CSV table of C-alpha atoms (C1' of nucleotides) in Angstrom, one decimal:
chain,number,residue,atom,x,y,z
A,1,UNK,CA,-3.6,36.3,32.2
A,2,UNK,CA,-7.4,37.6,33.0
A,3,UNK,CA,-8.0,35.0,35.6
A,4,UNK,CA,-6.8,31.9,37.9
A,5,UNK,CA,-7.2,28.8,36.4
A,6,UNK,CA,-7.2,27.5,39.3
A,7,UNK,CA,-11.4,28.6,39.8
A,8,UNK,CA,-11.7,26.2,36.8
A,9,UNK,CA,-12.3,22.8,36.7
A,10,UNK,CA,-9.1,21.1,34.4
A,11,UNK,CA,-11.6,20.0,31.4
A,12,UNK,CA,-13.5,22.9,31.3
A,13,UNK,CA,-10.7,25.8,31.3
A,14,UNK,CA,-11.2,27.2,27.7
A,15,UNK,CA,-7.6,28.0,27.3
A,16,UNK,CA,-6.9,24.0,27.2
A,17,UNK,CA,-9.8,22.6,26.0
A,18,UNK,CA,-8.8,23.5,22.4
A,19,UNK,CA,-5.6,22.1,23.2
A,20,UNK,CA,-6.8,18.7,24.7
A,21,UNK,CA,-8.7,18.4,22.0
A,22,UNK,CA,-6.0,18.6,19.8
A,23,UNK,CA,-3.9,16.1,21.8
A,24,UNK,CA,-6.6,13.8,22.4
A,25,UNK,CA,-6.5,14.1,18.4
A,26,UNK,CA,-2.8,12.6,18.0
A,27,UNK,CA,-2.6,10.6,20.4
A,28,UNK,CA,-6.2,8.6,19.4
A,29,UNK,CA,-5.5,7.0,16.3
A,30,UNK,CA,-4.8,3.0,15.8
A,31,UNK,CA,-1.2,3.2,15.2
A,32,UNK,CA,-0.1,5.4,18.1
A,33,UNK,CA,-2.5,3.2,20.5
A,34,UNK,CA,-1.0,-0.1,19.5
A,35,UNK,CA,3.0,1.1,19.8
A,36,UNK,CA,2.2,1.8,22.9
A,37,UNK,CA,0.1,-1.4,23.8
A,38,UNK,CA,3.3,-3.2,22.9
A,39,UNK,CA,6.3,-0.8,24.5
A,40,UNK,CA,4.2,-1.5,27.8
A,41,UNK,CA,4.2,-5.0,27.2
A,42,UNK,CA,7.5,-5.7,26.2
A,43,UNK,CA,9.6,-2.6,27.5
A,44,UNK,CA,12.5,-1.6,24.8
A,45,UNK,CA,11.8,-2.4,21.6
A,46,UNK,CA,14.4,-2.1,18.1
A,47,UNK,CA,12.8,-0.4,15.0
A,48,UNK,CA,12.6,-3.8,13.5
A,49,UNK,CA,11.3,-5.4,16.6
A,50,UNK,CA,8.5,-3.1,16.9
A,51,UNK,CA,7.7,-3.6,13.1
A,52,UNK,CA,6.9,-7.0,13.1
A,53,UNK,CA,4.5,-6.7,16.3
A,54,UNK,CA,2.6,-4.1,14.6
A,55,UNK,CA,1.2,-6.6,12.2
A,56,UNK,CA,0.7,-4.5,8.6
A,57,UNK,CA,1.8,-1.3,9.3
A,58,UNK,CA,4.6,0.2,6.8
A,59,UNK,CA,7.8,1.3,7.5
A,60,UNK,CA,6.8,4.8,6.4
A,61,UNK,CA,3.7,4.8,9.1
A,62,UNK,CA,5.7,3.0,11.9
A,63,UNK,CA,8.8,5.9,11.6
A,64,UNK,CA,6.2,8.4,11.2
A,65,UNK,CA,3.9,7.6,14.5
A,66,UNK,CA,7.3,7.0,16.4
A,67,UNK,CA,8.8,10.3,15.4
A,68,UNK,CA,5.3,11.9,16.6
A,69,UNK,CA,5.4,10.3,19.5
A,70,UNK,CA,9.2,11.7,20.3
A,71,UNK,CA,7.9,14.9,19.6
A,72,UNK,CA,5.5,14.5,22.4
A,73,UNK,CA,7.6,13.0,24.8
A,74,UNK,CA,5.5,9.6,25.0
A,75,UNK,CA,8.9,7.4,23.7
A,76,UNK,CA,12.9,7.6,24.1
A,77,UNK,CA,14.7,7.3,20.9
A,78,UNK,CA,18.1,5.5,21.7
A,79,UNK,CA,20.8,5.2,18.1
A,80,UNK,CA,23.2,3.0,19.1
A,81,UNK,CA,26.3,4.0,16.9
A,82,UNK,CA,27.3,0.5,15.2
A,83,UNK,CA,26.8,-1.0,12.4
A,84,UNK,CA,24.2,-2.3,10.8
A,85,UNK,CA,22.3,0.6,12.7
A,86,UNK,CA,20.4,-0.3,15.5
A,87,UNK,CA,17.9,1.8,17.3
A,88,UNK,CA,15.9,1.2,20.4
A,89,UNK,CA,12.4,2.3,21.6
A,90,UNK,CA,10.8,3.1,24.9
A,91,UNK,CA,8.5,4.5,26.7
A,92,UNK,CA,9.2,7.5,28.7
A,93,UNK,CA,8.0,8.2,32.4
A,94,UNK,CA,4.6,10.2,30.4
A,95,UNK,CA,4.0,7.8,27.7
A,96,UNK,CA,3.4,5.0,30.7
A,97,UNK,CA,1.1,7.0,31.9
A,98,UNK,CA,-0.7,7.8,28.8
A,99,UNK,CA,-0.9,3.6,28.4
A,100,UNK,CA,-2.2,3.4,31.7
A,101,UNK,CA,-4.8,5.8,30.9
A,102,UNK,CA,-5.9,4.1,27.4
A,103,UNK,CA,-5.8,0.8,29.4
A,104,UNK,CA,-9.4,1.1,30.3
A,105,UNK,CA,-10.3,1.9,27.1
A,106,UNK,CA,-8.5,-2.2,26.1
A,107,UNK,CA,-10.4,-3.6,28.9
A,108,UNK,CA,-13.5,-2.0,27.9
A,109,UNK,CA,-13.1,-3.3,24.2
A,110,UNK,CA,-12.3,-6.6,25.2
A,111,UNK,CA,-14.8,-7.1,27.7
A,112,UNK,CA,-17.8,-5.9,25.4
A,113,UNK,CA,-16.6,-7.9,22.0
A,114,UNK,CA,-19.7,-10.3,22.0
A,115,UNK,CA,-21.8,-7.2,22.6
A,116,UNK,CA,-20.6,-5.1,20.0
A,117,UNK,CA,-20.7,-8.0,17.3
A,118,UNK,CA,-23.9,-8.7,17.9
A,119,UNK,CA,-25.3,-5.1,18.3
A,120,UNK,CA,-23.5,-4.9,14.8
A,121,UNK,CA,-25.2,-8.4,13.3
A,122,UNK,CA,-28.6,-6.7,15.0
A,123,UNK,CA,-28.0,-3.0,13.3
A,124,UNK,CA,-27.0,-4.9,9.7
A,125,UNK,CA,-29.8,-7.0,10.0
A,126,UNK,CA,-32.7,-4.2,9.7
A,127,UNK,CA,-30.9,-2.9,6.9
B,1,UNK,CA,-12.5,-25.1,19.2
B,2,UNK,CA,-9.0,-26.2,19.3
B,3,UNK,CA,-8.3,-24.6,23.6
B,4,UNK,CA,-10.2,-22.7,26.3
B,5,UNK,CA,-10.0,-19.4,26.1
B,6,UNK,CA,-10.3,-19.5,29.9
B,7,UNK,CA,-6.8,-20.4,30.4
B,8,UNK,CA,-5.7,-17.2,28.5
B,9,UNK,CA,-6.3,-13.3,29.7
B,10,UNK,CA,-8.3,-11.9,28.1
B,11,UNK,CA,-6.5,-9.9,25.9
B,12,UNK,CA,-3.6,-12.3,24.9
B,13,UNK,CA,-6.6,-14.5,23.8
B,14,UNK,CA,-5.6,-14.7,20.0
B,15,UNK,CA,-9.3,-14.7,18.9
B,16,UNK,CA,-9.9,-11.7,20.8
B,17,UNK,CA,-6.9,-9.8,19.8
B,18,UNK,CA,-7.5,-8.9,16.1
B,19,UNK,CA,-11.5,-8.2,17.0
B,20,UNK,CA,-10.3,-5.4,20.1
B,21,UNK,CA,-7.7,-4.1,17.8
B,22,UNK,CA,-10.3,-3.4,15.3
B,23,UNK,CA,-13.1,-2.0,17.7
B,24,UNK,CA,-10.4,0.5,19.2
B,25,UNK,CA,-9.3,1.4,15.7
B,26,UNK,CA,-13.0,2.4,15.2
B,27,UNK,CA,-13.7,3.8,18.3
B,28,UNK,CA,-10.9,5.9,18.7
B,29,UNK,CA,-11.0,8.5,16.8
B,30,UNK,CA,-11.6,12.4,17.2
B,31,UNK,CA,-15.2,13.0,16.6
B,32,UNK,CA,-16.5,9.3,18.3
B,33,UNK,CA,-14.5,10.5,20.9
B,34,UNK,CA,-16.1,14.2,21.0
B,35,UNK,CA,-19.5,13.0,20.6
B,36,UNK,CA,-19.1,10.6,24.0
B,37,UNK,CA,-17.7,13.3,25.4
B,38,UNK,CA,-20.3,15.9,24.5
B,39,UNK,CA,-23.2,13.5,25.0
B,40,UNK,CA,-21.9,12.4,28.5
B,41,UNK,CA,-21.9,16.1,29.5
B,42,UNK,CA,-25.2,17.0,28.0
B,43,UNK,CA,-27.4,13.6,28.4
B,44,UNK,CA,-29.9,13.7,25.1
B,45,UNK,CA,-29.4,15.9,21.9
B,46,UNK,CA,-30.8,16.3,19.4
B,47,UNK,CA,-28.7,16.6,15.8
B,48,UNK,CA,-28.4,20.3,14.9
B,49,UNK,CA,-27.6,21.2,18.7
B,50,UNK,CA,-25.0,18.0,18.5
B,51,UNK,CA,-23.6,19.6,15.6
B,52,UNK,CA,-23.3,23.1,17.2
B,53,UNK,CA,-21.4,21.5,20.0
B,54,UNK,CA,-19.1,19.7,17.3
B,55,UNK,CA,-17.1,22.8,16.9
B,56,UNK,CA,-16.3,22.3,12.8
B,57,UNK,CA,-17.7,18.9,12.0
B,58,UNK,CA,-19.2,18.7,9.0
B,59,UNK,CA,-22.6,17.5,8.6
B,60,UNK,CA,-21.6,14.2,6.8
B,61,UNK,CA,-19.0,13.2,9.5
B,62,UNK,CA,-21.6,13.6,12.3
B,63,UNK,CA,-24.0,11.7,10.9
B,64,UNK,CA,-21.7,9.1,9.6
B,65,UNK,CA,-20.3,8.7,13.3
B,66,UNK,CA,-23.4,8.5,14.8
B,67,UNK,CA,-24.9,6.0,12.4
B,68,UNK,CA,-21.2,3.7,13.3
B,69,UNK,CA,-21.5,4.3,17.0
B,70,UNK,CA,-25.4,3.5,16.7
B,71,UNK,CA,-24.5,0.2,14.9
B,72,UNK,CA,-21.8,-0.8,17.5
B,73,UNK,CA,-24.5,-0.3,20.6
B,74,UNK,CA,-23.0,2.8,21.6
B,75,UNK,CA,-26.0,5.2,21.2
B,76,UNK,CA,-30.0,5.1,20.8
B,77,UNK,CA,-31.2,7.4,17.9
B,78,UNK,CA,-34.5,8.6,18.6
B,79,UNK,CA,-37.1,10.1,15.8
B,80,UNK,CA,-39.5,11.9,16.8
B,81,UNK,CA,-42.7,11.9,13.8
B,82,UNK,CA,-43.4,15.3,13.7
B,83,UNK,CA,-42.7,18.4,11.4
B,84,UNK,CA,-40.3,19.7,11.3
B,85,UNK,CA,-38.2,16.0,11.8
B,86,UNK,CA,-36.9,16.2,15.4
B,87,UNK,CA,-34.2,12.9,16.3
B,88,UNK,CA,-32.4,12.5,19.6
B,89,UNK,CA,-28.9,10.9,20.4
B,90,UNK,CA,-28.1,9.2,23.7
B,91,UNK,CA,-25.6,7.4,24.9
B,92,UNK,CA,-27.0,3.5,25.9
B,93,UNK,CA,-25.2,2.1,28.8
B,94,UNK,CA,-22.3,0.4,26.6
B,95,UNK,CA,-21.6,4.0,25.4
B,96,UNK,CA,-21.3,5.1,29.3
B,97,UNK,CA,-19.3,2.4,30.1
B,98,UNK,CA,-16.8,3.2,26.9
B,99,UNK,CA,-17.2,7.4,28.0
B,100,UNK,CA,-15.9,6.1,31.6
B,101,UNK,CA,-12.8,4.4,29.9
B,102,UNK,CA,-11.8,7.1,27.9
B,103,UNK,CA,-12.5,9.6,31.1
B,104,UNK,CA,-8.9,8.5,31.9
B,105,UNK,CA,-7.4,9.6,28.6
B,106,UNK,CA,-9.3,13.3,29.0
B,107,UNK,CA,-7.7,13.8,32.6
B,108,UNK,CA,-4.5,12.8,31.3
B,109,UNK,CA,-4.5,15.3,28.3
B,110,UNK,CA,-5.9,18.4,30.4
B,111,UNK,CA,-3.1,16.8,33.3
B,112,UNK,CA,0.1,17.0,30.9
B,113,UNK,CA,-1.1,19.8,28.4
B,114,UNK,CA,1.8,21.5,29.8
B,115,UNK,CA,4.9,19.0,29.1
B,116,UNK,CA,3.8,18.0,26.2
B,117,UNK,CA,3.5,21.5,24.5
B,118,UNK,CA,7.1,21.9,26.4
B,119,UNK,CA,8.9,18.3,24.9
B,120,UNK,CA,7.3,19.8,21.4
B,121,UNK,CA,9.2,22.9,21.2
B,122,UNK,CA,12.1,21.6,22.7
B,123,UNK,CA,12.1,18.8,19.9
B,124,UNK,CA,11.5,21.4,17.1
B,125,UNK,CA,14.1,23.4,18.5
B,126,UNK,CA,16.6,20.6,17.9
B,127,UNK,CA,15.3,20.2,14.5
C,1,DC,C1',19.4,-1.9,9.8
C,2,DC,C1',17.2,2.4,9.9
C,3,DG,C1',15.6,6.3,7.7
C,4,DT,C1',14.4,9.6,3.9
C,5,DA,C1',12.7,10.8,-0.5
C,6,DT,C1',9.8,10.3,-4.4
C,7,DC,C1',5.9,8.8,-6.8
C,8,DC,C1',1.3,7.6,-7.1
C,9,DC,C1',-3.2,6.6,-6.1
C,10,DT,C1',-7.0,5.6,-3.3
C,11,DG,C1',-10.6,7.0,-0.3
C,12,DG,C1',-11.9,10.3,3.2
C,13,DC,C1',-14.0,14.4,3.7
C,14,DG,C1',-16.0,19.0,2.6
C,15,DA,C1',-19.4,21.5,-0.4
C,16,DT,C1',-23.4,21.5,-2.6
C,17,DA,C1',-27.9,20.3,-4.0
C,18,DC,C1',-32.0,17.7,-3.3
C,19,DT,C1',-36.0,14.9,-0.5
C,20,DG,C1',-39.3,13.6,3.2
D,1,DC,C1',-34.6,19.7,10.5
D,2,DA,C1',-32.4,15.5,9.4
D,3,DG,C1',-30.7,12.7,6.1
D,4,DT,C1',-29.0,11.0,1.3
D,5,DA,C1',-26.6,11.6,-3.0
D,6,DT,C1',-23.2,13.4,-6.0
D,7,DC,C1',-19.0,15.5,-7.2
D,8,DG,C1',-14.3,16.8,-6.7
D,9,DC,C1',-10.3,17.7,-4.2
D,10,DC,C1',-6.2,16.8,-1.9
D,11,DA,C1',-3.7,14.5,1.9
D,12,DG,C1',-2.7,10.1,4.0
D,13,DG,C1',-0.4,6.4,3.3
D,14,DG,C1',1.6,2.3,0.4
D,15,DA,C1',5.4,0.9,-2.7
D,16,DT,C1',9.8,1.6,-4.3
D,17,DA,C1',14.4,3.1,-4.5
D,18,DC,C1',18.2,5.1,-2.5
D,19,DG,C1',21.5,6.8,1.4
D,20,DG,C1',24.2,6.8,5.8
DNA sequence: CCGTATCCCTGGCGATACTG
DNA sequence: CAGTATCGCCAGGGATACGG
């Protein structure tokens, strides 16, 4: 290593920017925001469970985001070794503090609806 | 109106729900997210330095993310008339607000860049 | 019930060329 | 320089069927 991070302010260090990029990548899209909206909300969730509040997604999606999400360490995947299957969701200690983080970014939306819609209506009205 | 949407929170308000779901859906993604980013750092740009700062956006992307976040309130798109064309983004005070919110998300990556590239390679070493 | 595998197709996005 | 238009690709994601 060439120098001490440390002399670096976190978001500017080159060696993670690329990196947080890349995470802020995954971890931004509608799916992986709402799963974890709802895991907040509700605590442990079964696969089934956590389909049905997803409203629309597919079984394919809703493995796939979970599985991503394992991978980096925002849930716990419990199998529960009966049958019919049942497997449980949660969040782990890092994925509440990922939802705590994106909870601004609810607040925000909520709070500013109205303006959006209407900056919208405005914007499609010139055009 | 069948209720007052004062006796809900705001986000458990059902006529709220679907609209926040959608603006975070457009919102959150990579290059909005960049752009806020970049243009919180940086104040006005214009679009060939905006592009520059894009690291491998293509021209088509940036436009078409500035023209969304334009309609949605979140930045002012300036032309200036002369030759060659000259236009400037900025962020209007609803995109500083949304910048803010997402400021949370940004320390959290650069905070746990670590663990998270950790609980990947643990989970691919189990695979 | 939960997950994987396969097929298929739409639409997102890059590349390129062109205009004001 | 900034933006639009057109084409073409290929990956994301739905639908379906099957397996543990």
């Amino acid at each position: 290593m060439d120098y001490d991070p440390h002399e670096y302010p976190e978001d500017l260090d080159p060696r993670v920017e690329g990196l947080v990029t890349e995470i802020i990548g995954r971890v931004a899209d509608k799916w992986t925001m709402l799963v974890l909206e709802i895991l907040t909300e509700q605590g442990e969730l079964r696969f089934s469970k956590l389909r049905a509040e997803c409203e629309g997604i597919s079984q394919k999606m809703l493995t796939q985001t979970l599985r991503a999400m394992e991978r980096d360490g925002l849930v716990i995947r419990t199998v529960h070794p009966v049958i019919p299957p049942k497997v449980e969701y949660r969040l782990t200690e890092l994925g509440n503090t990922l939802a705590e983080a994106f909870c601004g970014v609810w607040v925000w939306a909520a709070r500013n609806v109205d303006q959006i819609e209407a900056s919208r209506a405005a914007f499609d009205e010139r055009a």
